[in-house]
Amino acid sequence: MRNKLGVLAIVVASCFAYTKLMARVGSGSPPPDAPLEQRADLIRIYKSERRMVLLRGDAPISTYRISLGTAADAGPKQREGDERTPEGRYEIDWRNPKSMAYLSLHISYPNPDDRRNAEAGGFPAGGDIMIHGLPNGWGLFGNVHHLWDWTDGCVAVTNSEMRDIWARVPNHTPIEIMP
């Protein structure tokens, strides 16, 4: 039994070290922008359905299965560390090609109302809510990540989906996150 625990500890420590190392390596190079007619002008997320839709006008141009924060079903994000995914209207305000997860688009949470509500409760609002792929080095798990919600409040997709989203979503694209 002691040997099994020792092996398990080594495996866990190795996975942790591998994840930390790959986070430093980064995502690689991002894809080129999609042609204008293939770019989204709105992102809509349906948390309860674990679905994200890119829209151009009123027409959906792409749909993705997503994973959310581990407490996403407990309602909208209220404060830092609650592991909930926000709800409301935001925008993609910057992008990170060298994130710890495969590429990432930053969601403009917290907005002034989010910040005010968190501070009224005596908490920081938090931030760094992103749409991203899998943690760097773990992309081979692909669709397995849909089996559970595993982020700290972000929206996760597969790496190949993230390349598509990165190319189709320019900065300042509005995003609506619905319950």
Coordinates of N, CA and C in Angstrom, one line a residue:
M1 N 0.8 -1.2 0.0 CA 0.0 0.0 0.0 C 0.9 1.3 0.0
R2 N 2.0 1.2 0.8 CA 2.9 2.4 0.8 C 3.5 2.7 -0.6
N3 N 3.8 1.6 -1.3 CA 4.4 1.8 -2.6 C 3.4 2.4 -3.6
K4 N 2.1 2.0 -3.5 CA 1.1 2.6 -4.3 C 0.9 4.1 -4.0
L5 N 0.9 4.4 -2.8 CA 0.8 5.9 -2.4 C 2.0 6.6 -2.9
G6 N 3.2 6.1 -2.8 CA 4.4 6.7 -3.3 C 4.3 7.0 -4.8
V7 N 3.9 5.9 -5.5 CA 3.8 6.1 -7.0 C 2.7 7.1 -7.3
L8 N 1.6 7.1 -6.6 CA 0.6 8.1 -6.8 C 1.1 9.5 -6.6
A9 N 1.8 9.7 -5.5 CA 2.4 11.0 -5.2 C 3.4 11.4 -6.3
I10 N 4.2 10.5 -6.8 CA 5.1 10.9 -7.9 C 4.3 11.3 -9.2
V11 N 3.3 10.5 -9.5 CA 2.5 10.8 -10.7 C 1.8 12.2 -10.5
V12 N 1.2 12.5 -9.4 CA 0.6 13.8 -9.1 C 1.6 14.9 -9.2
A13 N 2.8 14.8 -8.6 CA 3.8 15.8 -8.6 C 4.3 16.0 -10.1
S14 N 4.5 14.9 -10.8 CA 4.9 15.0 -12.2 C 3.9 15.7 -13.1
C15 N 2.6 15.4 -12.9 CA 1.6 16.1 -13.7 C 1.6 17.6 -13.3
F16 N 1.7 17.9 -12.1 CA 1.8 19.3 -11.6 C 3.0 20.0 -12.3
A17 N 4.2 19.4 -12.2 CA 5.4 20.0 -12.8 C 5.2 20.1 -14.3
Y18 N 4.7 19.1 -15.0 CA 4.5 19.2 -16.4 C 3.6 20.4 -16.8
T19 N 2.5 20.5 -16.0 CA 1.5 21.6 -16.3 C 2.2 23.0 -16.1
K20 N 3.0 23.1 -15.0 CA 3.7 24.4 -14.8 C 4.7 24.7 -15.9
L21 N 5.4 23.7 -16.3 CA 6.4 23.8 -17.4 C 5.7 24.2 -18.7
M22 N 4.7 23.5 -19.1 CA 4.0 23.8 -20.3 C 3.3 25.2 -20.3
A23 N 2.9 25.6 -19.1 CA 2.3 27.0 -19.0 C 3.4 28.0 -19.4
R24 N 4.6 27.8 -19.0 CA 5.7 28.7 -19.4 C 6.0 28.7 -20.9
V25 N 5.9 27.5 -21.5 CA 6.2 27.3 -22.9 C 5.2 28.2 -23.7
G26 N 4.0 28.2 -23.4 CA 3.0 29.0 -24.1 C 2.2 28.2 -25.1
S27 N 1.4 28.8 -25.9 CA 0.4 28.2 -26.8 C 1.0 28.0 -28.2
G28 N 2.0 28.6 -28.5 CA 2.5 28.6 -29.9 C 1.9 29.8 -30.7
S29 N 2.0 29.7 -32.0 CA 1.5 30.9 -32.7 C 0.1 30.9 -33.0
P30 N -0.6 32.0 -32.9 CA -2.0 32.0 -33.1 C -2.3 32.0 -34.6
P31 N -3.5 31.6 -35.0 CA -3.9 31.5 -36.4 C -4.1 32.9 -37.0
P32 N -4.1 33.1 -38.3 CA -4.4 34.4 -38.9 C -5.9 34.7 -38.8
D33 N -6.2 35.9 -38.9 CA -7.6 36.4 -38.8 C -8.4 35.7 -39.9
A34 N -9.6 35.4 -39.7 CA -10.6 34.9 -40.7 C -11.0 36.0 -41.6
P35 N -11.4 35.7 -42.8 CA -11.9 36.8 -43.7 C -13.1 37.5 -43.0
L36 N -13.3 38.7 -43.4 CA -14.3 39.6 -42.7 C -15.7 38.9 -42.7
E37 N -16.1 38.3 -43.8 CA -17.4 37.7 -43.8 C -17.6 36.5 -42.9
Q38 N -16.5 36.0 -42.4 CA -16.5 34.8 -41.4 C -16.3 35.2 -40.0
R39 N -16.2 36.5 -39.7 CA -15.9 37.0 -38.4 C -17.3 37.2 -37.6
A40 N -17.2 37.0 -36.3 CA -18.4 37.2 -35.5 C -18.5 38.6 -35.1
D41 N -19.8 39.1 -34.9 CA -20.0 40.4 -34.3 C -20.7 40.3 -33.0
L42 N -21.0 39.0 -32.5 CA -21.6 38.8 -31.2 C -21.2 37.3 -30.8
I43 N -20.9 37.2 -29.5 CA -20.8 35.8 -28.9 C -21.9 35.7 -27.9
R44 N -22.6 34.6 -28.0 CA -23.7 34.3 -27.0 C -23.4 33.0 -26.3
I45 N -23.3 33.0 -25.0 CA -23.1 31.8 -24.2 C -24.3 31.4 -23.4
Y46 N -24.7 30.2 -23.5 CA -25.9 29.6 -22.8 C -25.3 28.7 -21.7
K47 N -25.1 29.2 -20.5 CA -24.4 28.4 -19.5 C -25.2 27.1 -19.2
S48 N -26.5 27.1 -19.0 CA -27.2 25.9 -18.7 C -27.1 24.8 -19.7
E49 N -26.9 25.2 -21.0 CA -26.7 24.3 -22.1 C -25.3 23.9 -22.4
R50 N -24.4 24.7 -21.7 CA -22.9 24.5 -22.0 C -22.7 24.6 -23.5
R51 N -23.1 25.8 -24.0 CA -23.0 26.0 -25.5 C -22.7 27.5 -25.7
M52 N -21.8 27.7 -26.7 CA -21.3 29.0 -27.1 C -21.6 29.1 -28.6
V53 N -22.2 30.3 -29.0 CA -22.5 30.5 -30.4 C -21.9 31.8 -30.9
L54 N -21.2 31.7 -32.0 CA -20.7 32.9 -32.6 C -21.7 33.3 -33.7
L55 N -22.1 34.6 -33.6 CA -23.1 35.1 -34.6 C -22.5 36.2 -35.4
R56 N -23.1 36.3 -36.6 CA -22.8 37.4 -37.5 C -24.2 37.9 -37.9
G57 N -24.5 39.1 -37.5 CA -25.9 39.6 -37.6 C -26.7 38.7 -36.7
D58 N -27.8 38.2 -37.2 CA -28.7 37.2 -36.4 C -28.4 35.8 -36.7
A59 N -27.4 35.5 -37.6 CA -27.2 34.2 -38.1 C -26.0 33.5 -37.3
P60 N -26.2 32.3 -36.8 CA -25.1 31.6 -36.1 C -24.1 31.2 -37.2
I61 N -22.8 31.4 -36.9 CA -21.8 31.0 -37.9 C -20.9 29.8 -37.3
S62 N -21.0 29.6 -36.0 CA -20.3 28.5 -35.4 C -20.9 28.2 -34.0
T63 N -20.9 27.0 -33.6 CA -21.4 26.6 -32.2 C -20.4 25.7 -31.6
Y64 N -20.2 25.8 -30.3 CA -19.2 25.0 -29.6 C -19.8 24.5 -28.3
R65 N -19.4 23.3 -27.9 CA -19.7 22.8 -26.5 C -18.6 23.4 -25.6
I66 N -19.0 23.7 -24.4 CA -18.0 24.4 -23.5 C -18.0 23.8 -22.1
S67 N -17.0 24.0 -21.4 CA -16.9 23.7 -20.0 C -16.8 25.1 -19.3
L68 N -17.3 25.2 -18.1 CA -17.4 26.4 -17.4 C -16.7 26.3 -16.0
G69 N -16.9 27.3 -15.2 CA -16.4 27.3 -13.8 C -17.0 26.1 -13.0
T70 N -16.3 25.6 -12.1 CA -16.8 24.4 -11.3 C -18.1 24.7 -10.6
A71 N -18.4 26.0 -10.3 CA -19.6 26.4 -9.6 C -20.6 27.2 -10.5
A72 N -20.5 27.0 -11.8 CA -21.2 27.8 -12.8 C -22.7 27.7 -12.6
D73 N -23.2 26.6 -12.1 CA -24.7 26.4 -11.9 C -25.2 27.1 -10.7
A74 N -24.3 27.7 -9.9 CA -24.7 28.4 -8.6 C -25.1 29.8 -8.9
G75 N -25.2 30.2 -10.2 CA -25.5 31.6 -10.5 C -24.4 32.4 -11.0
P76 N -24.5 33.7 -11.2 CA -23.5 34.5 -11.8 C -22.3 34.7 -10.8
K77 N -21.2 35.0 -11.4 CA -20.0 35.3 -10.6 C -20.3 36.5 -9.7
Q78 N -19.9 36.4 -8.4 CA -20.2 37.4 -7.5 C -18.9 38.0 -6.9
R79 N -17.8 37.2 -6.9 CA -16.6 37.6 -6.3 C -15.4 36.7 -6.7
E80 N -14.2 37.2 -6.4 CA -13.0 36.5 -6.7 C -13.0 35.2 -6.0
G81 N -12.7 34.1 -6.7 CA -12.5 32.8 -6.1 C -13.8 32.0 -5.9
D82 N -15.0 32.5 -6.4 CA -16.2 31.7 -6.2 C -16.4 30.6 -7.3
E83 N -15.5 30.6 -8.3 CA -15.5 29.6 -9.3 C -16.7 29.6 -10.2
R84 N -17.4 30.7 -10.2 CA -18.6 30.9 -11.0 C -18.2 31.6 -12.3
T85 N -19.0 31.4 -13.3 CA -18.9 32.1 -14.6 C -19.8 33.3 -14.6
P86 N -19.3 34.5 -15.0 CA -20.2 35.6 -15.0 C -21.5 35.5 -15.9
E87 N -22.4 36.3 -15.7 CA -23.6 36.4 -16.5 C -23.8 37.9 -16.8
G88 N -24.2 38.2 -18.0 CA -24.4 39.6 -18.4 C -23.8 39.9 -19.8
R89 N -23.6 41.2 -20.0 CA -23.1 41.7 -21.3 C -21.7 42.2 -21.1
Y90 N -20.7 41.7 -21.8 CA -19.3 42.2 -21.7 C -18.8 42.3 -23.1
E91 N -17.5 42.4 -23.3 CA -16.8 42.4 -24.6 C -15.5 41.6 -24.5
I92 N -15.0 41.2 -25.6 CA -13.6 40.7 -25.6 C -12.7 41.9 -25.7
D93 N -12.0 42.1 -24.7 CA -11.2 43.4 -24.6 C -9.7 43.2 -24.9
W94 N -9.2 42.0 -24.8 CA -7.8 41.8 -25.2 C -7.6 40.3 -25.4
R95 N -6.5 39.9 -25.9 CA -6.2 38.5 -26.2 C -4.8 38.2 -25.7
N96 N -4.5 36.9 -25.4 CA -3.2 36.5 -24.9 C -2.8 35.2 -25.7
P97 N -1.8 35.4 -26.6 CA -1.4 34.2 -27.3 C -0.4 33.3 -26.5
K98 N 0.1 33.8 -25.4 CA 1.0 33.1 -24.6 C 0.4 32.7 -23.2
S99 N -0.8 32.4 -23.2 CA -1.5 32.1 -21.9 C -1.1 30.7 -21.4
M100 N -1.5 30.4 -20.2 CA -1.2 29.1 -19.6 C -2.1 28.0 -20.2
A101 N -3.2 28.5 -20.8 CA -4.1 27.6 -21.6 C -3.9 28.0 -23.0
Y102 N -4.3 27.1 -23.9 CA -4.1 27.3 -25.3 C -4.9 28.5 -25.8
L103 N -4.1 29.6 -26.1 CA -4.7 30.9 -26.5 C -5.8 31.3 -25.6
S104 N -6.0 32.6 -25.4 CA -7.1 33.0 -24.6 C -7.6 34.4 -25.0
L105 N -8.9 34.6 -24.9 CA -9.6 35.9 -25.2 C -10.2 36.4 -23.9
H106 N -9.8 37.6 -23.4 CA -10.2 38.1 -22.2 C -11.7 38.7 -22.2
I107 N -12.5 38.3 -21.3 CA -13.9 38.8 -21.2 C -13.8 40.0 -20.2
S108 N -14.4 41.1 -20.5 CA -14.3 42.3 -19.8 C -14.9 42.3 -18.4
Y109 N -15.1 41.2 -17.8 CA -15.5 41.1 -16.4 C -14.4 41.5 -15.5
P110 N -14.6 42.3 -14.4 CA -15.9 42.8 -13.9 C -16.3 44.2 -14.6
N111 N -17.6 44.4 -14.8 CA -18.0 45.7 -15.2 C -18.3 46.5 -14.0
P112 N -18.6 47.8 -14.1 CA -18.8 48.6 -12.8 C -19.9 48.0 -11.9
D113 N -21.0 47.4 -12.4 CA -22.0 46.8 -11.5 C -21.4 45.6 -10.8
D114 N -20.7 44.8 -11.5 CA -20.1 43.6 -10.9 C -19.1 44.0 -9.7
R115 N -18.3 45.0 -10.0 CA -17.4 45.5 -9.0 C -18.1 46.1 -7.8
R116 N -19.1 46.9 -8.0 CA -19.9 47.5 -7.0 C -20.6 46.4 -6.1
N117 N -21.2 45.4 -6.7 CA -21.8 44.4 -6.0 C -20.9 43.6 -5.1
A118 N -19.7 43.3 -5.7 CA -18.7 42.5 -4.9 C -18.2 43.3 -3.7
E119 N -17.9 44.6 -4.0 CA -17.4 45.5 -2.9 C -18.4 45.7 -1.8
A120 N -19.7 45.7 -2.2 CA -20.8 45.9 -1.2 C -20.8 44.7 -0.3
G121 N -20.4 43.5 -0.8 CA -20.3 42.3 0.1 C -19.0 42.2 0.8
G122 N -18.1 43.1 0.5 CA -16.8 43.1 1.2 C -15.8 42.2 0.5
F123 N -15.9 42.0 -0.8 CA -15.0 41.1 -1.5 C -14.5 41.8 -2.7
P124 N -13.3 41.4 -3.2 CA -12.8 41.8 -4.5 C -13.7 41.1 -5.6
A125 N -13.9 41.8 -6.7 CA -14.7 41.2 -7.8 C -14.0 40.1 -8.5
G126 N -12.7 40.1 -8.6 CA -11.9 39.1 -9.4 C -11.7 39.6 -10.8
G127 N -11.3 38.8 -11.6 CA -11.0 39.1 -13.0 C -10.4 37.9 -13.7
D128 N -9.7 38.2 -14.8 CA -9.0 37.2 -15.6 C -10.0 36.1 -16.1
I129 N -11.2 36.5 -16.5 CA -12.1 35.5 -17.0 C -11.9 35.5 -18.5
M130 N -11.7 34.3 -19.0 CA -11.2 34.1 -20.4 C -12.1 33.1 -21.1
I131 N -12.0 33.1 -22.4 CA -12.4 32.0 -23.3 C -11.1 31.4 -23.7
H132 N -10.8 30.1 -23.4 CA -9.5 29.5 -23.7 C -9.6 28.1 -24.1
G133 N -8.6 27.5 -24.6 CA -8.5 26.1 -24.9 C -8.0 25.4 -23.6
L134 N -7.5 24.2 -23.8 CA -7.1 23.4 -22.7 C -5.7 23.9 -22.2
P135 N -5.4 23.5 -20.9 CA -4.1 23.9 -20.4 C -3.0 23.4 -21.4
N136 N -2.0 24.2 -21.6 CA -0.9 23.9 -22.5 C -0.3 22.5 -22.2
G137 N -0.1 21.7 -23.2 CA 0.4 20.4 -23.0 C -0.6 19.3 -22.8
W138 N -1.9 19.7 -22.6 CA -2.9 18.7 -22.3 C -4.0 18.7 -23.4
G139 N -3.7 19.2 -24.6 CA -4.6 19.3 -25.7 C -5.0 17.9 -26.2
L140 N -4.2 16.9 -26.0 CA -4.6 15.5 -26.5 C -5.9 15.0 -25.8
F141 N -6.3 15.6 -24.7 CA -7.5 15.2 -24.1 C -8.8 15.7 -24.8
G142 N -8.6 16.6 -25.7 CA -9.7 17.1 -26.5 C -11.1 17.2 -25.9
N143 N -12.0 16.5 -26.4 CA -13.4 16.5 -25.9 C -13.7 15.9 -24.6
V144 N -12.7 15.2 -24.0 CA -12.9 14.6 -22.7 C -13.1 15.7 -21.7
H145 N -12.6 17.0 -21.9 CA -12.8 18.0 -20.9 C -14.3 18.4 -20.8
H146 N -15.2 18.0 -21.7 CA -16.6 18.3 -21.6 C -17.3 17.5 -20.5
L147 N -16.6 16.5 -20.0 CA -17.2 15.6 -19.0 C -17.6 16.3 -17.7
W148 N -16.9 17.4 -17.4 CA -17.1 18.1 -16.1 C -16.7 19.6 -16.3
D149 N -17.2 20.4 -15.5 CA -16.8 21.8 -15.4 C -15.5 21.9 -14.6
W150 N -14.5 22.5 -15.1 CA -13.2 22.4 -14.5 C -12.5 23.7 -14.4
T151 N -13.0 24.8 -14.9 CA -12.3 26.1 -14.8 C -12.6 26.8 -13.5
D152 N -11.9 27.9 -13.3 CA -12.1 28.8 -12.2 C -13.2 29.8 -12.4
G153 N -13.9 29.7 -13.6 CA -14.9 30.7 -14.0 C -14.8 31.0 -15.4
C154 N -13.8 30.5 -16.1 CA -13.6 30.8 -17.5 C -14.5 29.9 -18.4
V155 N -14.4 30.1 -19.7 CA -15.2 29.3 -20.7 C -14.1 28.5 -21.5
A156 N -14.2 27.2 -21.4 CA -13.1 26.4 -22.1 C -13.7 25.6 -23.3
V157 N -12.9 25.5 -24.3 CA -13.2 24.7 -25.5 C -11.9 23.9 -25.9
T158 N -12.0 23.1 -26.9 CA -10.8 22.3 -27.3 C -9.9 23.3 -28.0
N159 N -8.6 22.8 -28.2 CA -7.6 23.7 -28.8 C -7.9 24.0 -30.2
S160 N -8.4 23.0 -31.0 CA -8.8 23.3 -32.4 C -9.9 24.3 -32.5
E161 N -10.9 24.2 -31.5 CA -12.0 25.2 -31.5 C -11.5 26.5 -31.1
M162 N -10.5 26.6 -30.2 CA -10.0 27.9 -29.8 C -9.3 28.6 -31.0
R163 N -8.6 27.8 -31.8 CA -8.0 28.4 -33.0 C -9.0 29.1 -33.9
D164 N -10.1 28.4 -34.1 CA -11.2 28.9 -34.9 C -11.8 30.1 -34.3
I165 N -12.1 30.1 -33.0 CA -12.7 31.2 -32.3 C -11.7 32.4 -32.3
W166 N -10.4 32.2 -32.1 CA -9.4 33.3 -32.1 C -9.5 34.0 -33.5
A167 N -9.5 33.2 -34.5 CA -9.5 33.8 -35.9 C -10.8 34.5 -36.2
R168 N -11.9 34.1 -35.6 CA -13.2 34.7 -36.0 C -13.7 35.8 -35.1
V169 N -13.0 36.0 -33.9 CA -13.5 37.0 -32.9 C -12.5 38.1 -32.7
P170 N -12.8 39.3 -33.3 CA -11.9 40.4 -33.1 C -12.1 41.0 -31.7
N171 N -11.1 41.8 -31.3 CA -11.2 42.5 -30.1 C -12.5 43.4 -30.1
H172 N -13.1 43.7 -29.0 CA -14.3 44.5 -28.8 C -15.6 43.8 -29.3
T173 N -15.5 42.5 -29.6 CA -16.7 41.8 -29.9 C -17.5 41.7 -28.7
P174 N -18.8 42.0 -28.7 CA -19.7 41.9 -27.5 C -19.9 40.4 -27.2
I175 N -20.1 40.1 -25.9 CA -20.4 38.8 -25.5 C -21.5 38.8 -24.5
E176 N -22.5 38.0 -24.7 CA -23.7 37.9 -23.8 C -23.6 36.5 -23.2
I177 N -23.6 36.5 -21.8 CA -23.5 35.3 -21.1 C -24.8 35.1 -20.4
M178 N -25.6 34.1 -20.8 CA -26.9 33.9 -20.3 C -26.9 32.7 -19.3
P179 N -27.9 32.8 -18.3 CA -27.9 31.7 -17.3 C -28.1 30.3 -18.0

